PDB file of C-alpha atoms in Angstrom:
ATOM      1  CA  MET Z   1      33.405 -43.098-142.727  1.00 48.00           C
ATOM      2  CA  ASN Z   2      29.774 -43.242-143.839  1.00 54.00           C
ATOM      3  CA  ILE Z   3      27.807 -39.995-143.310  1.00 53.00           C
ATOM      4  CA  ALA Z   4      24.812 -42.085-142.234  1.00 55.00           C
ATOM      5  CA  ASP Z   5      26.882 -43.382-139.306  1.00 55.00           C
ATOM      6  CA  ILE Z   6      27.984 -39.882-138.320  1.00 56.00           C
ATOM      7  CA  LEU Z   7      24.621 -38.088-138.434  1.00 58.00           C
ATOM      8  CA  PRO Z   8      23.023 -39.938-135.493  1.00 57.00           C
ATOM      9  CA  ALA Z   9      26.050 -39.143-133.368  1.00 60.00           C
ATOM     10  CA  ILE Z  10      25.851 -35.473-134.238  1.00 62.00           C
ATOM     11  CA  ALA Z  11      22.121 -35.400-133.669  1.00 63.00           C
ATOM     12  CA  GLY Z  12      22.605 -37.233-130.394  1.00 62.00           C
ATOM     13  CA  ALA Z  13      25.371 -34.890-129.367  1.00 63.00           C
ATOM     14  CA  MET Z  14      23.198 -31.871-130.139  1.00 64.00           C
ATOM     15  CA  LEU Z  15      20.530 -33.166-127.840  1.00 63.00           C
ATOM     16  CA  VAL Z  16      23.072 -33.898-125.140  1.00 62.00           C
ATOM     17  CA  VAL Z  17      24.590 -30.432-125.509  1.00 64.00           C
ATOM     18  CA  LYS Z  18      21.244 -28.651-125.391  1.00 64.00           C
ATOM     19  CA  GLN Z  19      20.011 -30.476-122.335  1.00 62.00           C
ATOM     20  CA  LEU Z  20      23.260 -30.408-120.448  1.00 63.00           C
ATOM     21  CA  ALA Z  21      23.524 -26.668-121.078  1.00 63.00           C
ATOM     22  CA  GLU Z  22      19.993 -26.253-119.721  1.00 64.00           C
ATOM     23  CA  ALA Z  23      21.076 -28.176-116.655  1.00 62.00           C
ATOM     24  CA  GLY Z  24      23.936 -25.760-116.204  1.00 63.00           C
ATOM     25  CA  ARG Z  25      26.647 -28.281-116.954  1.00 62.00           C
ATOM     26  CA  ASP Z  26      29.740 -27.702-119.003  1.00 61.00           C
ATOM     27  CA  VAL Z  27      29.022 -29.215-122.420  1.00 59.00           C
ATOM     28  CA  LYS Z  28      31.769 -27.697-124.495  1.00 63.00           C
ATOM     29  CA  PRO Z  29      34.137 -30.703-124.239  1.00 66.00           C
ATOM     30  CA  ILE Z  30      31.593 -33.218-125.588  1.00 66.00           C
ATOM     31  CA  ALA Z  31      30.156 -30.851-128.176  1.00 65.00           C
ATOM     32  CA  SER Z  32      33.513 -29.855-129.567  1.00 70.00           C
ATOM     33  CA  LYS Z  33      34.852 -33.368-129.490  1.00 72.00           C
ATOM     34  CA  VAL Z  34      31.992 -34.861-131.512  1.00 69.00           C
ATOM     35  CA  TYR Z  35      32.324 -31.975-133.989  1.00 70.00           C
ATOM     36  CA  ASP Z  36      36.092 -32.533-134.192  1.00 74.00           C
ATOM     37  CA  ILE Z  37      35.678 -36.265-134.836  1.00 71.00           C
ATOM     38  CA  ALA Z  38      33.001 -35.807-137.490  1.00 68.00           C
ATOM     39  CA  ILE Z  39      34.379 -32.803-139.291  1.00 68.00           C
ATOM     40  CA  LYS Z  40      38.093 -32.642-138.569  1.00 68.00           C
ATOM     41  CA  GLY Z  41      38.799 -36.307-138.128  1.00 72.00           C
ATOM     42  CA  VAL Z  42      40.698 -35.895-134.838  1.00 76.00           C
ATOM     43  CA  ASN Z  43      41.147 -38.786-132.427  1.00 80.00           C
ATOM     44  CA  VAL Z  44      39.569 -39.070-128.994  1.00 80.00           C
ATOM     45  CA  THR Z  45      41.391 -40.359-125.968  1.00 83.00           C
ATOM     46  CA  GLN Z  46      40.405 -43.189-123.646  1.00 84.00           C
ATOM     47  CA  ALA Z  47      39.892 -40.619-120.887  1.00 84.00           C
ATOM     48  CA  GLU Z  48      37.338 -38.767-122.969  1.00 82.00           C
ATOM     49  CA  ILE Z  49      35.488 -41.996-123.695  1.00 86.00           C
ATOM     50  CA  ASP Z  50      35.548 -42.873-119.994  1.00 88.00           C
ATOM     51  CA  LEU Z  51      33.970 -39.499-119.176  1.00 85.00           C
ATOM     52  CA  LEU Z  52      31.175 -39.939-121.729  1.00 87.00           C
ATOM     53  CA  GLU Z  53      30.575 -43.531-120.609  1.00 91.00           C
ATOM     54  CA  ALA Z  54      30.283 -42.419-117.013  1.00 91.00           C
ATOM     55  CA  LEU Z  55      27.622 -39.900-118.037  1.00 89.00           C
ATOM     56  CA  THR Z  56      25.643 -42.505-120.003  1.00 93.00           C
ATOM     57  CA  ASP Z  57      25.831 -44.837-117.055  1.00 95.00           C
ATOM     58  CA  GLU Z  58      24.568 -42.091-114.693  1.00 93.00           C
ATOM     59  CA  TRP Z  59      21.643 -41.229-117.036  1.00 93.00           C
ATOM     60  CA  SER Z  60      20.718 -44.865-117.506  1.00 96.00           C
ATOM     61  CA  ALA Z  61      20.479 -45.336-113.779  1.00 97.00           C
ATOM     62  CA  LYS Z  62      17.976 -42.418-113.745  1.00 96.00           C
ATOM     63  CA  ILE Z  63      15.981 -43.920-116.599  1.00 97.00           C
ATOM     64  CA  GLN Z  64      15.835 -47.281-114.874  1.00 97.00           C
ATOM     65  CA  ALA Z  65      14.557 -45.844-111.594  1.00 96.00           C
ATOM     66  CA  PRO Z  66      11.314 -47.523-110.405  1.00 96.00           C
ATOM     67  CA  LEU Z  67       8.133 -46.055-111.979  1.00 95.00           C
ATOM     68  CA  GLU Z  68       4.995 -44.906-110.263  1.00 91.00           C
ATOM     69  CA  PRO Z  69       1.815 -46.410-111.755  1.00 90.00           C
ATOM     70  CA  GLU Z  70      -0.602 -43.970-113.400  1.00 89.00           C
ATOM     71  CA  ALA Z  71      -3.266 -42.452-111.188  1.00 88.00           C
ATOM     72  CA  PRO Z  72      -6.843 -43.163-112.370  1.00 89.00           C
TER      73      PRO Z  72
ATOM     74  CA  MET W   1      36.565 -62.841-160.024  1.00 37.00           C
ATOM     75  CA  ARG W   2      35.050 -66.291-160.475  1.00 39.00           C
ATOM     76  CA  ARG W   3      38.221 -67.420-162.288  1.00 39.00           C
ATOM     77  CA  LEU W   4      40.337 -66.139-159.424  1.00 35.00           C
ATOM     78  CA  ALA W   5      38.133 -68.004-156.882  1.00 36.00           C
ATOM     79  CA  LEU W   6      38.511 -71.194-158.948  1.00 34.00           C
ATOM     80  CA  VAL W   7      42.260 -70.805-159.092  1.00 33.00           C
ATOM     81  CA  LEU W   8      42.354 -70.269-155.314  1.00 33.00           C
ATOM     82  CA  ILE W   9      40.163 -73.270-154.630  1.00 34.00           C
ATOM     83  CA  ALA W  10      42.284 -75.395-156.907  1.00 35.00           C
ATOM     84  CA  ALA W  11      45.504 -74.160-155.356  1.00 34.00           C
ATOM     85  CA  LEU W  12      44.192 -74.858-151.828  1.00 34.00           C
ATOM     86  CA  SER W  13      42.967 -78.312-152.885  1.00 35.00           C
ATOM     87  CA  LEU W  14      46.265 -79.248-154.412  1.00 34.00           C
ATOM     88  CA  GLY W  15      48.264 -77.810-151.525  1.00 36.00           C
ATOM     89  CA  GLY W  16      46.053 -79.250-148.806  1.00 37.00           C
ATOM     90  CA  CYS W  17      45.497 -75.722-147.434  1.00 39.00           C
ATOM     91  CA  ALA W  18      49.191 -75.396-146.820  1.00 41.00           C
ATOM     92  CA  GLY W  19      51.935 -73.389-148.422  1.00 43.00           C
ATOM     93  CA  PRO W  20      52.457 -69.680-149.165  1.00 43.00           C
ATOM     94  CA  LEU W  21      49.126 -69.152-150.876  1.00 40.00           C
ATOM     95  CA  ALA W  22      47.115 -70.583-147.985  1.00 42.00           C
ATOM     96  CA  ASP W  23      49.220 -68.525-145.564  1.00 44.00           C
ATOM     97  CA  ALA W  24      48.569 -65.397-147.636  1.00 39.00           C
ATOM     98  CA  LEU W  25      44.823 -66.094-147.619  1.00 38.00           C
ATOM     99  CA  ARG W  26      44.887 -66.699-143.903  1.00 42.00           C
ATOM    100  CA  LEU W  27      46.708 -63.388-143.399  1.00 37.00           C
ATOM    101  CA  ALA W  28      44.193 -61.582-145.580  1.00 39.00           C
ATOM    102  CA  THR W  29      41.211 -62.846-143.638  1.00 41.00           C
ATOM    103  CA  THR W  30      42.619 -62.530-140.101  1.00 45.00           C
ATOM    104  CA  SER W  31      42.351 -59.327-138.147  1.00 43.00           C
ATOM    105  CA  PHE W  32      45.371 -58.372-136.104  1.00 44.00           C
ATOM    106  CA  ALA W  33      44.290 -54.903-135.099  1.00 52.00           C
ATOM    107  CA  ASN W  34      40.926 -54.043-133.709  1.00 58.00           C
ATOM    108  CA  PRO W  35      39.173 -52.126-136.494  1.00 62.00           C
ATOM    109  CA  VAL W  36      36.790 -50.554-134.021  1.00 71.00           C
ATOM    110  CA  GLY W  37      38.560 -47.381-133.044  1.00 77.00           C
ATOM    111  CA  LEU W  38      38.110 -45.028-130.125  1.00 82.00           C
ATOM    112  CA  ASN W  39      36.353 -42.502-132.349  1.00 81.00           C
ATOM    113  CA  GLU W  40      33.744 -45.052-133.317  1.00 82.00           C
ATOM    114  CA  ILE W  41      33.138 -45.966-129.676  1.00 86.00           C
ATOM    115  CA  TYR W  42      32.841 -42.277-128.826  1.00 85.00           C
ATOM    116  CA  GLU W  43      30.302 -41.715-131.645  1.00 83.00           C
ATOM    117  CA  ILE W  44      28.248 -44.667-130.469  1.00 88.00           C
ATOM    118  CA  ASP W  45      28.308 -43.460-126.882  1.00 90.00           C
ATOM    119  CA  ALA W  46      27.396 -39.918-128.021  1.00 86.00           C
ATOM    120  CA  ALA W  47      24.437 -41.216-130.040  1.00 86.00           C
ATOM    121  CA  TYR W  48      23.340 -43.323-127.051  1.00 91.00           C
ATOM    122  CA  ALA W  49      23.789 -40.365-124.716  1.00 89.00           C
ATOM    123  CA  GLY W  50      21.524 -38.244-126.961  1.00 85.00           C
ATOM    124  CA  LEU W  51      18.780 -40.826-126.782  1.00 90.00           C
ATOM    125  CA  GLU W  52      19.137 -41.034-123.008  1.00 92.00           C
ATOM    126  CA  ARG W  53      18.806 -37.275-122.689  1.00 87.00           C
ATOM    127  CA  ALA W  54      15.645 -37.339-124.810  1.00 88.00           C
ATOM    128  CA  SER W  55      14.256 -40.099-122.588  1.00 93.00           C
ATOM    129  CA  LEU W  56      15.122 -38.133-119.452  1.00 92.00           C
ATOM    130  CA  ALA W  57      13.407 -35.057-120.799  1.00 89.00           C
ATOM    131  CA  TYR W  58      10.299 -37.198-121.281  1.00 92.00           C
ATOM    132  CA  PHE W  59      10.677 -38.730-117.806  1.00 94.00           C
ATOM    133  CA  ALA W  60      10.881 -35.219-116.348  1.00 91.00           C
ATOM    134  CA  LEU W  61       7.336 -34.435-117.568  1.00 92.00           C
ATOM    135  CA  ARG W  62       4.477 -34.778-115.119  1.00 93.00           C
ATOM    136  CA  GLN W  63       3.022 -38.284-115.409  1.00 94.00           C
ATOM    137  CA  CYS W  64      -0.405 -38.447-117.103  1.00 93.00           C
ATOM    138  CA  ARG W  65      -3.374 -39.777-115.189  1.00 94.00           C
ATOM    139  CA  ALA W  66      -4.902 -42.860-116.774  1.00 93.00           C
ATOM    140  CA  SER W  67      -7.920 -40.899-117.888  1.00 93.00           C
ATOM    141  CA  GLU W  68      -5.875 -38.078-119.315  1.00 91.00           C
ATOM    142  CA  THR W  69      -4.713 -37.558-122.910  1.00 89.00           C
ATOM    143  CA  ALA W  70      -1.220 -36.210-123.536  1.00 86.00           C
ATOM    144  CA  SER W  71      -0.951 -33.356-126.074  1.00 85.00           C
ATOM    145  CA  LEU W  72       1.181 -30.368-126.876  1.00 81.00           C
ATOM    146  CA  ALA W  73      -1.180 -28.231-124.841  1.00 85.00           C
ATOM    147  CA  ASN W  74      -1.183 -30.762-122.023  1.00 87.00           C
ATOM    148  CA  PRO W  75       2.268 -32.380-121.970  1.00 89.00           C
ATOM    149  CA  CYS W  76       2.561 -35.357-119.678  1.00 91.00           C
ATOM    150  CA  SER W  77       4.352 -38.664-119.753  1.00 93.00           C
ATOM    151  CA  ARG W  78       2.669 -42.030-120.149  1.00 94.00           C
ATOM    152  CA  TYR W  79       3.635 -44.893-117.882  1.00 95.00           C
ATOM    153  CA  ALA W  80       3.482 -47.360-120.771  1.00 95.00           C
ATOM    154  CA  VAL W  81       5.878 -45.251-122.842  1.00 95.00           C
ATOM    155  CA  LYS W  82       8.314 -44.977-119.973  1.00 96.00           C
ATOM    156  CA  VAL W  83       8.275 -48.735-119.615  1.00 97.00           C
ATOM    157  CA  LYS W  84       9.117 -49.055-123.308  1.00 97.00           C
ATOM    158  CA  LEU W  85      11.959 -46.514-123.022  1.00 97.00           C
ATOM    159  CA  GLN W  86      13.382 -48.414-120.041  1.00 98.00           C
ATOM    160  CA  ALA W  87      13.296 -51.622-122.025  1.00 98.00           C
ATOM    161  CA  ALA W  88      14.960 -49.997-125.007  1.00 97.00           C
ATOM    162  CA  ASP W  89      17.664 -48.552-122.739  1.00 98.00           C
ATOM    163  CA  ARG W  90      18.247 -51.962-121.140  1.00 98.00           C
ATOM    164  CA  ALA W  91      18.485 -53.543-124.600  1.00 98.00           C
ATOM    165  CA  VAL W  92      21.233 -51.092-125.581  1.00 97.00           C
ATOM    166  CA  ARG W  93      23.187 -51.672-122.397  1.00 97.00           C
ATOM    167  CA  LYS W  94      22.852 -55.454-122.754  1.00 96.00           C
ATOM    168  CA  VAL W  95      25.071 -55.284-125.905  1.00 95.00           C
ATOM    169  CA  LEU W  96      26.929 -52.002-125.229  1.00 95.00           C
ATOM    170  CA  ILE W  97      28.486 -52.917-121.870  1.00 94.00           C
ATOM    171  CA  PRO W  98      30.050 -56.220-123.134  1.00 91.00           C
ATOM    172  CA  PHE W  99      31.134 -54.398-126.311  1.00 90.00           C
ATOM    173  CA  ARG W 100      32.944 -51.704-124.261  1.00 88.00           C
ATOM    174  CA  ALA W 101      34.585 -54.310-122.062  1.00 88.00           C
ATOM    175  CA  PHE W 102      35.642 -56.415-125.049  1.00 86.00           C
ATOM    176  CA  VAL W 103      37.152 -53.514-126.918  1.00 83.00           C
ATOM    177  CA  LYS W 104      39.079 -52.406-123.863  1.00 81.00           C
ATOM    178  CA  ALA W 105      40.342 -55.919-123.133  1.00 82.00           C
ATOM    179  CA  HIS W 106      41.143 -57.006-126.660  1.00 78.00           C
ATOM    180  CA  ASP W 107      42.696 -54.222-128.683  1.00 67.00           C
ATOM    181  CA  THR W 108      44.284 -56.677-131.047  1.00 63.00           C
ATOM    182  CA  VAL W 109      41.190 -58.765-131.732  1.00 63.00           C
ATOM    183  CA  GLN W 110      38.461 -58.281-134.316  1.00 69.00           C
ATOM    184  CA  ALA W 111      35.537 -56.506-132.648  1.00 72.00           C
ATOM    185  CA  SER W 112      33.599 -55.331-135.740  1.00 73.00           C
ATOM    186  CA  ASP W 113      31.196 -58.272-135.368  1.00 77.00           C
ATOM    187  CA  LEU W 114      30.101 -56.938-132.007  1.00 82.00           C
ATOM    188  CA  ILE W 115      29.416 -53.421-133.172  1.00 86.00           C
ATOM    189  CA  GLY W 116      26.475 -54.420-135.348  1.00 88.00           C
ATOM    190  CA  PRO W 117      24.160 -55.459-132.488  1.00 91.00           C
ATOM    191  CA  VAL W 118      25.100 -52.237-130.623  1.00 92.00           C
ATOM    192  CA  ARG W 119      24.145 -50.099-133.616  1.00 90.00           C
ATOM    193  CA  ASP W 120      20.941 -52.141-134.049  1.00 92.00           C
ATOM    194  CA  ALA W 121      19.960 -51.647-130.378  1.00 95.00           C
ATOM    195  CA  ILE W 122      20.625 -47.877-130.601  1.00 92.00           C
ATOM    196  CA  ALA W 123      18.544 -47.710-133.785  1.00 91.00           C
ATOM    197  CA  SER W 124      15.769 -49.601-132.035  1.00 94.00           C
ATOM    198  CA  TYR W 125      15.993 -47.221-129.052  1.00 94.00           C
ATOM    199  CA  ARG W 126      15.680 -44.225-131.440  1.00 91.00           C
ATOM    200  CA  ALA W 127      12.668 -45.913-133.164  1.00 92.00           C
ATOM    201  CA  THR W 128      10.975 -46.373-129.786  1.00 94.00           C
ATOM    202  CA  LEU W 129      11.440 -42.663-129.038  1.00 92.00           C
ATOM    203  CA  THR W 130      10.143 -41.713-132.463  1.00 89.00           C
ATOM    204  CA  THR W 131       7.126 -43.989-132.635  1.00 93.00           C
ATOM    205  CA  ASN W 132       6.026 -42.792-129.200  1.00 91.00           C
ATOM    206  CA  GLY W 133       6.364 -39.154-130.139  1.00 87.00           C
ATOM    207  CA  VAL W 134       9.177 -38.419-127.710  1.00 87.00           C
ATOM    208  CA  ILE W 135      11.390 -37.117-130.498  1.00 83.00           C
ATOM    209  CA  PRO W 136      10.387 -36.129-134.037  1.00 77.00           C
TER     210      PRO W 136
END
């Protein structure tokens, strides 16, 4: 696997971990899994992907919430 | 290499694309197993999730007034930037959702052609965050 393909995932995972931790959520599974994939070459399960995809769907819904226009 | 290609072309011409050589070539160029693995999907989703969290951190800032300038001393979010981030997020999902569905439904079909646009959209999302100063 190309290191250039892995680095964004690790950087992304670090951001996820930091901000989830700040929100008081359990981040260990995602953090350790991304590390395991990148460093140890372990395989993820479909259930783990489903969990991550559910999170990305939830966060996208928040991003796509209607915006308030700027006050003058 | 060129000589091998000529031999192959000649063989295929003579054989009318039939026979063992043509079959071997067909086998070599046909994907029977999906080369996009679960790990790759997970890494893509993790990268996308990271960009989403960065966007949400920006969205959580107080929104600037039109007459106000955002700075480190006065952090606030710009409406125009949020619109761009929403568009970038939608662009990722436009290719990511069909990609996820395709990979789940066709685990014996070539999906590597679909992964390129997903990677491109994620790179574009990251560029939007970077050029607007949301992430370094």
